[in-house]
mmCIF file of C-alpha atoms and ligand atoms in Angstrom:
data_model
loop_
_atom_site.group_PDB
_atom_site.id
_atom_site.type_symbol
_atom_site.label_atom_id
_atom_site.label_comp_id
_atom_site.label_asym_id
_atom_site.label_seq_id
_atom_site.Cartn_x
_atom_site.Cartn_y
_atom_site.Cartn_z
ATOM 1 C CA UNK A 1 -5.715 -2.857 -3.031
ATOM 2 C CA UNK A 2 -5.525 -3.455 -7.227
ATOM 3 C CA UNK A 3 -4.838 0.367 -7.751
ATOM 4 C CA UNK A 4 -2.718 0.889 -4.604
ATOM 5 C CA UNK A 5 -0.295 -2.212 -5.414
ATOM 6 C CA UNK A 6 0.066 -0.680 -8.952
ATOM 7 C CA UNK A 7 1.418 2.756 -7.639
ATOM 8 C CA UNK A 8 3.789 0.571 -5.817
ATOM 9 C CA UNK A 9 4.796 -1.436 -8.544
ATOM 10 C CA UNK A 10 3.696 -4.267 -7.322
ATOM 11 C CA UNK A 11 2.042 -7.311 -9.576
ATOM 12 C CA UNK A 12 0.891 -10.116 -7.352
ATOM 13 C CA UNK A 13 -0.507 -9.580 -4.388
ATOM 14 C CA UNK A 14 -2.131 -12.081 -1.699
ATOM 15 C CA UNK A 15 -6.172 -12.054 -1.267
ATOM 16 C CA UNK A 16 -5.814 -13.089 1.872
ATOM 17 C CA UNK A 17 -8.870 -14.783 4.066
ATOM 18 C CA UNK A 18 -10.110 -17.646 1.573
ATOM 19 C CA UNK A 19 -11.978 -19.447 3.651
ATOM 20 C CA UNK A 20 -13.963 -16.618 4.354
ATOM 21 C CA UNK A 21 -17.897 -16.973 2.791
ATOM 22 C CA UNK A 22 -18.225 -13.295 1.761
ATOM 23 C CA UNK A 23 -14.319 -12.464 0.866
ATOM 24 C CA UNK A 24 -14.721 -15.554 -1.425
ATOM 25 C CA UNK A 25 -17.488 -14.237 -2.753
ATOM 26 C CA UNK A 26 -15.867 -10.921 -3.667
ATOM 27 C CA UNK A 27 -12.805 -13.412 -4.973
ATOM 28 C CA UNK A 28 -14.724 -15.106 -7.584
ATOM 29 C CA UNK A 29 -16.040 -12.130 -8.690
ATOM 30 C CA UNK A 30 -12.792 -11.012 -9.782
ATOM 31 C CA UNK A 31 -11.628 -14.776 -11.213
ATOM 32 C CA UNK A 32 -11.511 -15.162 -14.869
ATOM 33 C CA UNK A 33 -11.183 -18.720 -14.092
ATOM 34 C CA UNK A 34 -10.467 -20.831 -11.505
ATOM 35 C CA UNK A 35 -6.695 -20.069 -11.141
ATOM 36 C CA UNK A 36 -6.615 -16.983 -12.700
ATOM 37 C CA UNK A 37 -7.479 -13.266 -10.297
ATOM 38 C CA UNK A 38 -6.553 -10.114 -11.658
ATOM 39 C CA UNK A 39 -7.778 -6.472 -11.642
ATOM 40 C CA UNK A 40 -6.785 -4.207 -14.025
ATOM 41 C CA UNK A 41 -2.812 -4.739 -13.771
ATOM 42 C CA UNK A 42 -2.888 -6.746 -10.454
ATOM 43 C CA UNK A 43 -2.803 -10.290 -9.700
ATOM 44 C CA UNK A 44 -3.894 -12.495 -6.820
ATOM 45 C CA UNK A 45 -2.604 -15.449 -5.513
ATOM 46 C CA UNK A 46 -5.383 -16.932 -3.352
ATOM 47 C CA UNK A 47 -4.476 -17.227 0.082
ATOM 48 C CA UNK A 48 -4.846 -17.361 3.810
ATOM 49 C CA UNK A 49 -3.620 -17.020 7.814
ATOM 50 C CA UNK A 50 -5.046 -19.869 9.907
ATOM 51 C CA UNK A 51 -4.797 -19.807 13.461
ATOM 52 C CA UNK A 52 -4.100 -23.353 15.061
ATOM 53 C CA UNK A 53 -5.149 -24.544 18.815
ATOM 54 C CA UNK A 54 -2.065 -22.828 20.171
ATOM 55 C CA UNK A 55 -2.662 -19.760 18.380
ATOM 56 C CA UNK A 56 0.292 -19.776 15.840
ATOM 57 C CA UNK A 57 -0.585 -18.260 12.717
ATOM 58 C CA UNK A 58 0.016 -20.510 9.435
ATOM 59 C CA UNK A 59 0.213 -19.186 5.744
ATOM 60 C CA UNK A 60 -1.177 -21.384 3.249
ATOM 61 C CA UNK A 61 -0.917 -20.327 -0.887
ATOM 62 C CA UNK A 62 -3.363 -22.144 -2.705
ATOM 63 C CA UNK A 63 -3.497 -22.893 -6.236
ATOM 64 C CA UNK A 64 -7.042 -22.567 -7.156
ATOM 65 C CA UNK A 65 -10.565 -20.866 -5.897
ATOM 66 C CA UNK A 66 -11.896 -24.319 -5.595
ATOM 67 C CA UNK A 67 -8.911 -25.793 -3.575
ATOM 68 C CA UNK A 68 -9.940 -22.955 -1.354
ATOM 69 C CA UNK A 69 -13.813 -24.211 -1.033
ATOM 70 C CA UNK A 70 -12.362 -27.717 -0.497
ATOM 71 C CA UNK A 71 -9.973 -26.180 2.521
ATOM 72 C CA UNK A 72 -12.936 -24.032 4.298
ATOM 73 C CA UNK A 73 -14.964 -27.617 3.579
ATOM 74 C CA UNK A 74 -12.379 -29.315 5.632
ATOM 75 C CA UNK A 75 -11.522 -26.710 8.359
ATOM 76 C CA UNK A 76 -15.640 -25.988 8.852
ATOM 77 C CA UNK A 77 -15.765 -28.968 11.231
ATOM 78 C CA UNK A 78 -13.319 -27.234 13.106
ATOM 79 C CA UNK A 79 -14.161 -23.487 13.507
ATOM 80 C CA UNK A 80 -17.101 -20.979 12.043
ATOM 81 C CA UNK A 81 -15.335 -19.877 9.188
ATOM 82 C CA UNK A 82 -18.296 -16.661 9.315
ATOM 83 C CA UNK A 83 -16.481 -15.163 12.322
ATOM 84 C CA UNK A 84 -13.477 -14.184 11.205
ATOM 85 C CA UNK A 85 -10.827 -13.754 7.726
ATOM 86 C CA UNK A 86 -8.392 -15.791 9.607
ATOM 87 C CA UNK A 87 -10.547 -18.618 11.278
ATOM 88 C CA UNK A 88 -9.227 -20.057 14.802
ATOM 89 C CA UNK A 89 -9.140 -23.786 14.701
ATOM 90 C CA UNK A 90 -9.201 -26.830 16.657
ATOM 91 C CA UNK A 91 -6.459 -28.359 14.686
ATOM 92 C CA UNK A 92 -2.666 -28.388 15.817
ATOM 93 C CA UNK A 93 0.448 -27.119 13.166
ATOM 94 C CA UNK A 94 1.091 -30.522 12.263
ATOM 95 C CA UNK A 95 -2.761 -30.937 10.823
ATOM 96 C CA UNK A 96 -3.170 -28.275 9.777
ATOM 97 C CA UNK A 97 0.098 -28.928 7.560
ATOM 98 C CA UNK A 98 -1.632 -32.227 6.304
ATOM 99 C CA UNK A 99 -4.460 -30.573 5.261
ATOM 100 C CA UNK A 100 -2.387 -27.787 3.439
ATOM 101 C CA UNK A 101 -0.528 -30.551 1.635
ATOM 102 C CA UNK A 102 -3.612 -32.748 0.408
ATOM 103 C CA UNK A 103 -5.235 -29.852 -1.115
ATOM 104 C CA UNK A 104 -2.065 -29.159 -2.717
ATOM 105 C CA UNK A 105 -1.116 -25.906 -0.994
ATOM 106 C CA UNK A 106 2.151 -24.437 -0.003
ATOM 107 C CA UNK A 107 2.634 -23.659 4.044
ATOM 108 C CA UNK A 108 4.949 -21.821 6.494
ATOM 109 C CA UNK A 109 5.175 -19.813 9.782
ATOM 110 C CA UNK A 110 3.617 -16.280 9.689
ATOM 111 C CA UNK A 111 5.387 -13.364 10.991
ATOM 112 C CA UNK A 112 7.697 -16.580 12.582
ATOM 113 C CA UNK A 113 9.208 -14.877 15.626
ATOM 114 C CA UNK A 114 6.553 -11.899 16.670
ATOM 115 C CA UNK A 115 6.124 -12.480 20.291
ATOM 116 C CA UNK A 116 2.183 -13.505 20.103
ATOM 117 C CA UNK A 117 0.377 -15.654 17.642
ATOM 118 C CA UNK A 118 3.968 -17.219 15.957
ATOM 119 C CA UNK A 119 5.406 -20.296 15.783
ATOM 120 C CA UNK A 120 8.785 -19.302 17.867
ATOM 121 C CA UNK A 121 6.652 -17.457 20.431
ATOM 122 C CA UNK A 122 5.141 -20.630 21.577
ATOM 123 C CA UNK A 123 8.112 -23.105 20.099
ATOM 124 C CA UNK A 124 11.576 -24.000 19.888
ATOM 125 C CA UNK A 125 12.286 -25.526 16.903
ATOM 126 C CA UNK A 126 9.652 -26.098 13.659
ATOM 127 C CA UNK A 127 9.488 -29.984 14.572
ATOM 128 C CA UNK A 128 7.590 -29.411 17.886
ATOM 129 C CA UNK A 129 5.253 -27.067 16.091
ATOM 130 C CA UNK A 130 4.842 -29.410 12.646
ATOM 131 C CA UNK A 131 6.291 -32.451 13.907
ATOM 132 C CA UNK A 132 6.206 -35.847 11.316
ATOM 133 C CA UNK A 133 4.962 -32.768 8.787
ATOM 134 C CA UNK A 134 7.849 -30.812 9.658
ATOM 135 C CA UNK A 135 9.561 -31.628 5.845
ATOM 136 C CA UNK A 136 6.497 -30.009 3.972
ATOM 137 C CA UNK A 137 6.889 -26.420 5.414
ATOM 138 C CA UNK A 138 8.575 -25.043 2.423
ATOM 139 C CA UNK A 139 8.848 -20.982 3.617
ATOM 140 C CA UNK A 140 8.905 -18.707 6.523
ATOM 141 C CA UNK A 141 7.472 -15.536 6.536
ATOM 142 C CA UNK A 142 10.566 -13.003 8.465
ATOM 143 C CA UNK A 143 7.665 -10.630 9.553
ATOM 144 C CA UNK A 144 8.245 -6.677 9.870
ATOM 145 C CA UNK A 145 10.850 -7.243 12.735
ATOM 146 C CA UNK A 146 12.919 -9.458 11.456
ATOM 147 C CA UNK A 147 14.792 -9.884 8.437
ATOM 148 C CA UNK A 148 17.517 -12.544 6.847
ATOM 149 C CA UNK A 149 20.503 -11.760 9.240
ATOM 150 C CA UNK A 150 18.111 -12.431 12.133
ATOM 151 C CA UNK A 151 16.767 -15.527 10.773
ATOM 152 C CA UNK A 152 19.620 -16.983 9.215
ATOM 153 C CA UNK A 153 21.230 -17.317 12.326
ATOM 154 C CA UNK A 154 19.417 -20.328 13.361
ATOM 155 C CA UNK A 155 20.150 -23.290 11.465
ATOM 156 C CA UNK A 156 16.949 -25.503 11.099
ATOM 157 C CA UNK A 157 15.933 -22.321 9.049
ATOM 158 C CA UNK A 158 18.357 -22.515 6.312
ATOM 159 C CA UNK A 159 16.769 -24.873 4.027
ATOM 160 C CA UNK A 160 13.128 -22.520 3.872
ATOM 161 C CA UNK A 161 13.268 -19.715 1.433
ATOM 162 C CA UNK A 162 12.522 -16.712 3.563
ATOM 163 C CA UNK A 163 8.914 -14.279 2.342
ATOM 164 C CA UNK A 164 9.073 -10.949 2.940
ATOM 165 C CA UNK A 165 5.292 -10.255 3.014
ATOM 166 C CA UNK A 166 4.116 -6.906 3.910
ATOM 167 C CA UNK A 167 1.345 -8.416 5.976
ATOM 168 C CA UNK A 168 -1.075 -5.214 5.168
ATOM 169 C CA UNK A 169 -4.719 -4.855 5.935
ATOM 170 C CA UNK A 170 -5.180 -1.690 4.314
ATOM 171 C CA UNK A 171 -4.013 -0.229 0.887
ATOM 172 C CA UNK A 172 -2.475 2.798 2.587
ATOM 173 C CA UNK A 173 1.194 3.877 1.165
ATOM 174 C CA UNK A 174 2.881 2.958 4.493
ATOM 175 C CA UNK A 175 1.288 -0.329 4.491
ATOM 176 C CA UNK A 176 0.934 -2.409 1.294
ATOM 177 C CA UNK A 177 4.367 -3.407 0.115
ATOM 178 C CA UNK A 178 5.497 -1.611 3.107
ATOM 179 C CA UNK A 179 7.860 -5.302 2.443
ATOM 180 C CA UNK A 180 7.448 -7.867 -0.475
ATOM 181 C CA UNK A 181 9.218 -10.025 -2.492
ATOM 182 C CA UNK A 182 11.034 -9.792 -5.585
ATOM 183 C CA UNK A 183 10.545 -13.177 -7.106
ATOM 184 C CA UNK A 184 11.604 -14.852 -10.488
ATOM 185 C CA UNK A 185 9.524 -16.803 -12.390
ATOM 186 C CA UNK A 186 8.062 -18.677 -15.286
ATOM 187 C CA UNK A 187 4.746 -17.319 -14.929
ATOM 188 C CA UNK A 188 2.281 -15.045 -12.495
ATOM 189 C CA UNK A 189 0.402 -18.203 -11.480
ATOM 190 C CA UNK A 190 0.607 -19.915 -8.226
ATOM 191 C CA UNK A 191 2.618 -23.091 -10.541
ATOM 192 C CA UNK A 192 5.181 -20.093 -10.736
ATOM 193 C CA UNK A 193 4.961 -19.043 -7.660
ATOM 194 C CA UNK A 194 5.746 -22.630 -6.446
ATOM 195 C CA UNK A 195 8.659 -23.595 -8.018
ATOM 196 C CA UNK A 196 10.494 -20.618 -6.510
ATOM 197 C CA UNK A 197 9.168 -20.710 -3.420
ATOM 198 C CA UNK A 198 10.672 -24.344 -3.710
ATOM 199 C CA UNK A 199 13.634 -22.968 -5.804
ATOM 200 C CA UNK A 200 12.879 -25.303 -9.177
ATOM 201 C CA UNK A 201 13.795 -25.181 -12.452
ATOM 202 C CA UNK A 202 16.340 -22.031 -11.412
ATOM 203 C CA UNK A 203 13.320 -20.180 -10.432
ATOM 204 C CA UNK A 204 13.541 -18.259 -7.115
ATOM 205 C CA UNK A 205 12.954 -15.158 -4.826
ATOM 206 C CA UNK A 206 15.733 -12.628 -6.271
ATOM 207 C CA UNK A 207 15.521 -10.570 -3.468
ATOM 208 C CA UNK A 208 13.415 -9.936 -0.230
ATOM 209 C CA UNK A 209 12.573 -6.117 0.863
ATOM 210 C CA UNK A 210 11.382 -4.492 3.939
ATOM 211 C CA UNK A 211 11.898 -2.908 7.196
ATOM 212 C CA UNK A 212 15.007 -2.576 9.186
ATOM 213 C CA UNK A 213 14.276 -5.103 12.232
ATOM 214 C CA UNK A 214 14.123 -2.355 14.494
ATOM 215 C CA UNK A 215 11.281 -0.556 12.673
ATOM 216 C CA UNK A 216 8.952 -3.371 13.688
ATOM 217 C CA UNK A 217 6.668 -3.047 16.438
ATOM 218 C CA UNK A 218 8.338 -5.815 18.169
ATOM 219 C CA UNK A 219 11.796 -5.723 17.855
ATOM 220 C CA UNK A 220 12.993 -4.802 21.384
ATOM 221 C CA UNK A 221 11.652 -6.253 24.661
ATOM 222 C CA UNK A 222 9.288 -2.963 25.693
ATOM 223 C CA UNK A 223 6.184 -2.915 28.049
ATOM 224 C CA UNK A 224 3.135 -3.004 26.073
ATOM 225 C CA UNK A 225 1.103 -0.125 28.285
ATOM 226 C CA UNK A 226 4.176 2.175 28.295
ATOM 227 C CA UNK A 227 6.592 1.105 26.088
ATOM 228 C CA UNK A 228 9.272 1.491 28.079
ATOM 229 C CA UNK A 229 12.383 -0.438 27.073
ATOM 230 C CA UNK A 230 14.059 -3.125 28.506
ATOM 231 C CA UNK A 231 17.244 -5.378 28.134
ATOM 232 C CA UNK A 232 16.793 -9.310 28.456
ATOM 233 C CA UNK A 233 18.404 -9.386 32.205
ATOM 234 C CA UNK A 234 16.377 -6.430 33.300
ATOM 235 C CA UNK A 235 13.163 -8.365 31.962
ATOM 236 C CA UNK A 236 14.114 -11.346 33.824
ATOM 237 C CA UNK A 237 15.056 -9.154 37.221
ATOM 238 C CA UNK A 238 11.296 -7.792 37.133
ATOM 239 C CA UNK A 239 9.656 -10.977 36.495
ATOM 240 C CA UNK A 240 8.772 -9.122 32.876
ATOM 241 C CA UNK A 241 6.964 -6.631 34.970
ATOM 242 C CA UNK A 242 7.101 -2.637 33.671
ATOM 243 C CA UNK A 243 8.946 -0.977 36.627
ATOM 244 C CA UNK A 244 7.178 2.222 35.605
ATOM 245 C CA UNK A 245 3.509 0.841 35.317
ATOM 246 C CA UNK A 246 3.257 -2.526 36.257
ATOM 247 C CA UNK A 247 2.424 -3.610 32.574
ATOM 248 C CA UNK A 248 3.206 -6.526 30.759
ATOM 249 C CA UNK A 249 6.797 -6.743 28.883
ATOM 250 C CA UNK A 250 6.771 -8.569 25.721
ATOM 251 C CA UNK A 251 9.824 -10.382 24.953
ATOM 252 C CA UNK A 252 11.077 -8.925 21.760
ATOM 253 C CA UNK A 253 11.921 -10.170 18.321
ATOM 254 C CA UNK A 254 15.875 -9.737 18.873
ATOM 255 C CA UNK A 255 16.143 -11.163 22.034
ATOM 256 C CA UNK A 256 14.118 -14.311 21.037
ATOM 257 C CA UNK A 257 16.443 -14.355 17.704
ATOM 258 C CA UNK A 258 19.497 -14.367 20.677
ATOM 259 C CA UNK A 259 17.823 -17.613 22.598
ATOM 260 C CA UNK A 260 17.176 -19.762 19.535
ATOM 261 C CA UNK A 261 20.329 -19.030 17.596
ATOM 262 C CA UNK A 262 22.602 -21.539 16.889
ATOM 263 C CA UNK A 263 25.099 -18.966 15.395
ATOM 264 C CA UNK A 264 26.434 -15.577 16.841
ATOM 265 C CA UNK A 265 26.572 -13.887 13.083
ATOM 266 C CA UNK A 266 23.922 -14.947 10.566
ATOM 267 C CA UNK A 267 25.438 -17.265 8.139
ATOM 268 C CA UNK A 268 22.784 -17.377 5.197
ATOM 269 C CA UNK A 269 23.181 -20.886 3.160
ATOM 270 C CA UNK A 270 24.132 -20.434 -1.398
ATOM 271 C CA UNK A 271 20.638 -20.311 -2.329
ATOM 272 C CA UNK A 272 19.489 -17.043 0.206
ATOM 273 C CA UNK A 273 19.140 -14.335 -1.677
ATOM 274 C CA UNK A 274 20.111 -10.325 -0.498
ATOM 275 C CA UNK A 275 17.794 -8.554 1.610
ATOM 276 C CA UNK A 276 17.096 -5.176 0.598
ATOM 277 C CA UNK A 277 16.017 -2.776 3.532
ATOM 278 C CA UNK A 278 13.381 -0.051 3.056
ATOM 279 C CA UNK A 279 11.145 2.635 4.953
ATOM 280 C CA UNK A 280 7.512 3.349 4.191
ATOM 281 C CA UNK A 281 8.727 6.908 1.259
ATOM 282 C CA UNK A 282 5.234 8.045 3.121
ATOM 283 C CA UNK A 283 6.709 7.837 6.714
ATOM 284 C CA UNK A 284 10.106 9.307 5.596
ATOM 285 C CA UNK A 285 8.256 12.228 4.279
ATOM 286 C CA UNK A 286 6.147 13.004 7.236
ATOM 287 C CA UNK A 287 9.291 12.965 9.422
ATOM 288 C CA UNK A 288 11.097 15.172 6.706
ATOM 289 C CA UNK A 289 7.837 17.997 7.350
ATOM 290 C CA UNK A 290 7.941 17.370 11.172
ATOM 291 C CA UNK A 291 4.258 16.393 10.392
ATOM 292 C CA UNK A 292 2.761 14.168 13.016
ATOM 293 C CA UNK A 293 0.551 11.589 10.810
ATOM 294 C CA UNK A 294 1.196 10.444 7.149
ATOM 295 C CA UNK A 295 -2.734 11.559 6.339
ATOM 296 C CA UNK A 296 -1.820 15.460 6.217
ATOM 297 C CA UNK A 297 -1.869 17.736 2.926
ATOM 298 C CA UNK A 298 1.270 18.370 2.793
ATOM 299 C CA UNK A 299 2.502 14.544 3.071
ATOM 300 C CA UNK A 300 -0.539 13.582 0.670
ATOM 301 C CA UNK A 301 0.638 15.738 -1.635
ATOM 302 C CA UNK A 302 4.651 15.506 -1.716
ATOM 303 C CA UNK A 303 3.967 11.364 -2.244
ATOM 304 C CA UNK A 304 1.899 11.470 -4.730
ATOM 305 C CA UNK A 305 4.310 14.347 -6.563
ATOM 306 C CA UNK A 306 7.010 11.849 -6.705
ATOM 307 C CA UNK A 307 4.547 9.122 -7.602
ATOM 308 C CA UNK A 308 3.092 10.642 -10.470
ATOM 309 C CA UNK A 309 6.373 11.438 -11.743
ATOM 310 C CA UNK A 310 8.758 8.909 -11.172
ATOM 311 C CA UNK A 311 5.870 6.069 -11.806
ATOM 312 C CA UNK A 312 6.552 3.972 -8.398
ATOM 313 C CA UNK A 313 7.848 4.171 -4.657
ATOM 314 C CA UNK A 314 10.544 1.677 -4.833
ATOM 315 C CA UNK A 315 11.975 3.840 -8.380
ATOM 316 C CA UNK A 316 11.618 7.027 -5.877
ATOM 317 C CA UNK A 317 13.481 5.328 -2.669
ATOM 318 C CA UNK A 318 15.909 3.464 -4.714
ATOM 319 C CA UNK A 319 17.243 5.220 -7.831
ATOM 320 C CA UNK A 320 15.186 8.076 -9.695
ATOM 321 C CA UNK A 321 17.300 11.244 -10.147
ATOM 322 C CA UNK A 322 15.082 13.407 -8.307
ATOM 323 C CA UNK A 323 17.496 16.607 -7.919
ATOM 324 C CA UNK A 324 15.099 17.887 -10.436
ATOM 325 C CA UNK A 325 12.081 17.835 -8.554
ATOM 326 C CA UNK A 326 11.678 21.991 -8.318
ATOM 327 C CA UNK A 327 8.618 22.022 -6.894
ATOM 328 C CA UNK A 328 9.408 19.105 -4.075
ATOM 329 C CA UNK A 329 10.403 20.641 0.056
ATOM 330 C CA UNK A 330 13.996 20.756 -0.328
ATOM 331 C CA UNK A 331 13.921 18.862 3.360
ATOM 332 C CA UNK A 332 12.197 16.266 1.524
ATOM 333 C CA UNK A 333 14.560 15.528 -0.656
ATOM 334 C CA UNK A 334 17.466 15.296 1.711
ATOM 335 C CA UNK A 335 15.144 13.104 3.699
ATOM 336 C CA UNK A 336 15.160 10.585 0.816
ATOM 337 C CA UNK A 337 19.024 11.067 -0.330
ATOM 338 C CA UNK A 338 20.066 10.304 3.720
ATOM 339 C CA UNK A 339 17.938 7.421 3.333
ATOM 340 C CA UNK A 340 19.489 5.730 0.357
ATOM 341 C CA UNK A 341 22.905 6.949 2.015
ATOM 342 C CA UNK A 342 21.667 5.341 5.371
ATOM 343 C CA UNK A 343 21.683 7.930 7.587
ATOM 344 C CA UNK A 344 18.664 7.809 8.812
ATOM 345 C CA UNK A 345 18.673 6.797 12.196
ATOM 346 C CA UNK A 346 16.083 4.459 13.542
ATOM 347 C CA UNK A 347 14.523 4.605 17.404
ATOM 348 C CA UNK A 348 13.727 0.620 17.634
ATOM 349 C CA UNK A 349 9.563 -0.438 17.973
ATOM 350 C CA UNK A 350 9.071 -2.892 21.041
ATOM 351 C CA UNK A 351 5.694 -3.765 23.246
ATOM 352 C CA UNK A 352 3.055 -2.962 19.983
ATOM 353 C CA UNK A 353 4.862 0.705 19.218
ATOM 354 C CA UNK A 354 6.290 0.482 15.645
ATOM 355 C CA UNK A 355 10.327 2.008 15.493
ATOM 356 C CA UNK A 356 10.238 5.760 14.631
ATOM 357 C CA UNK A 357 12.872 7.494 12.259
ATOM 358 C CA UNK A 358 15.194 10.803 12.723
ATOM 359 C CA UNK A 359 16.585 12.718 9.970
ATOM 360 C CA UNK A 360 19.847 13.463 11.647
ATOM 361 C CA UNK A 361 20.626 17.240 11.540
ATOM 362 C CA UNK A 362 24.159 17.181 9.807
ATOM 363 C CA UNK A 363 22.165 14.876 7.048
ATOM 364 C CA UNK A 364 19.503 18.056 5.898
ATOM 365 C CA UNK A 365 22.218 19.887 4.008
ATOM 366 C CA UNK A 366 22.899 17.128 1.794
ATOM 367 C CA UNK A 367 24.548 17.756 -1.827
ATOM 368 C CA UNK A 368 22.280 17.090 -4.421
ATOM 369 C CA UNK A 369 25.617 15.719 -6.412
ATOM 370 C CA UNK A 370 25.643 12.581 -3.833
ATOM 371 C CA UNK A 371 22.401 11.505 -4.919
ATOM 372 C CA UNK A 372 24.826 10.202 -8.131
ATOM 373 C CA UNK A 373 26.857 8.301 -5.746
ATOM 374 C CA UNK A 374 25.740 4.276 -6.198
ATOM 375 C CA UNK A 375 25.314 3.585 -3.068
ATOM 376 C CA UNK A 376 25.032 -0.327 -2.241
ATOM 377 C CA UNK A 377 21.147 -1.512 -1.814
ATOM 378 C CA UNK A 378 21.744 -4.794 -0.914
ATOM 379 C CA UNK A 379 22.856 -4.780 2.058
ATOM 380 C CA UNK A 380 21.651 -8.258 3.464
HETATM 381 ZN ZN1 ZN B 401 -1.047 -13.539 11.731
HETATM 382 ZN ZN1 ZN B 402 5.010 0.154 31.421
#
């Protein structure tokens, strides 16, 4: 994860399962102190996903390795913390909240409006998930099918500062950093950290990156057997039934965005800042060779080309002049010039099935000389 986060330009990353006996173990081992986790150029905030009784998944950040014995001290009486990273336990959102807050850690809603294991899956509003806690959630995590226009268009939302996490369990190119966070601060500690996640001192999150909604694997309401699409009133005609298989249809991220929102068109409060949309460079290659997985020769070795020589993925996506990349499948790099352009078109995930992309046809010709248009990244 420490090498992989590097080639991605990435410097703090999240450990993830704290509580867990043997992941802890492996923590330490990397701690020069008790705050402090790096490898080689990497750093780690210590952190973790905790499932509550209704199964919505919480994020806590915490600010030290022993803060994180004292919260798998506390949650032991209500799980085995041995079975799993993220332990299940017998504790609602609003306790769970009290214990994030007297061991000093920050908490909000994971992946906030995926359709199973989320706070908006199983709630309308934060209150009747955090209730008298409600005031201490100080973020949201958008999740990989959603991003700030969705989110911002329900009010009780506009006071959280919004984390683009990538949400990765593997150090594969099309996973870690597949989003993140572009965040400005004093320090890579979690006292950093903190004050812009709770937007002190001037210190902030400059920008969030990651998928286009419909990329994620939830973003329209689809069966999750066959996939099959569905709008909202043909969901509710078939009893969220598949009409093809009989399967289950999961009630995607865009149509729950449409029942909560208080406003048609996001309106994102002064302090939100732009959100920057991206595609895995690894994915955008693959489709560019009509290759079927990202793990083939030919993909392996046109990302890690562009790697070595333009240092990261986001300097490749975003801005480096590659028109002089000889060597590099011409279809490649119109592949990654349509992208900044945004012409890639995007078949939306639903039911489990991330989105796919298509490299429309009248895109493969493109000039090399547009690549020098600036084209406008932020795009919200
Ligand atoms: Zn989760
Ligand atoms: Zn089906």
């Amino acid at each position: 994860m420490a090498e992989e986060a590097a080639k991605k330009g990435v410097d703090l990353v999240a450990t993830g399962d704290c509580t867990h006996p043997e992941w802890l173990k492996n923590i330490k081992k990397a701690a020069a102190d008790d705050e402090t986790v790096t490898i080689g150029k990497t750093n780690f905030i210590i952190t973790t996903e905790i499932e509550d009784s209704s199964r919505v998944h919480h994020l806590l950040l915490l600010p030290s390795i022993s803060k994180a014995e004292e919260l798998a001290e506390r949650l032991s009486n209500f799980c085995d913390l041995k079975i799993d990273g993220r332990p299940t336990v017998r504790l609602n959102g609003c306790e769970i909240a009290e214990v994030a807050k007297d061991i000093e850690a920050l908490i909000g809603p994971c992946h906030a409006f995926t359709p199973w294991t989320a706070l908006y899956a199983y709630h309308d509003s934060l209150k009747s998930c955090y209730g008298d806690m409600t005031d201490y959630i100080s973020f949201l995590e958008l999740g990989l099918s959603a991003d700030s226009n969705y989110a911002d268009r329900i009010k009780e939302l506009h006071r959280l500062t919004f984390l683009s996490n990538s949400d990765a369990h593997s150090p594969w190119s099309n996973k870690l950093a597949r989003e993140f966070n572009q965040i400005s601060v004093p320090e890579v500690t979690f006292e950093g950290l903190k004050k812009a996640i709770l937007r002190k001192d001037g210190y902030r999150v400059t920008y969030n990156a990651g998928f286009y909604p419909q990329e994620g694997k939830y973003n329209e309401s689809a069966c999750i057997k066959c996939y099959t699409h569905y709008t909202l009133e043909q969901c509710l005609s078939s009893n969220w039934k598949c009409i093809n298989c009989g399967g289950l249809i999961k009630k995607g991220v865009k149509d729950r965005v449409n029942e909560l929102a208080d406003f048609a068109e996001a309106k994102h409060p002064e302090h939100r800042p732009p959100y920057v949309h991206l595609m895995p460079l690894s994915e955008i290659i693959m489709t560019a060779l009509g290759h079927a997985s990202i793990n083939t020769k030919g993909v392996h070795t046109a990302w890690n080309d562009l790697i070595s020589r333009y240092g990261n993925e986001l300097n490749v996506l975003q801005k480096a002049d590659i028109s002089d990349m000889n060597k590099l499948d011409r279809r490649v790099v119109n592949a990654i010039l349509a992208f900044r352009e945004k012409k890639l078109i995007i078949h939306p995930g639903g039911g489990g099935q991330y989105g796919s992309i298509e490299i429309p046809p009248e895109t493969q010709n493109i000039e090399y000389e547009h690549q020098k248009k600036q084209s406008s990244l932020f795009d919200f």
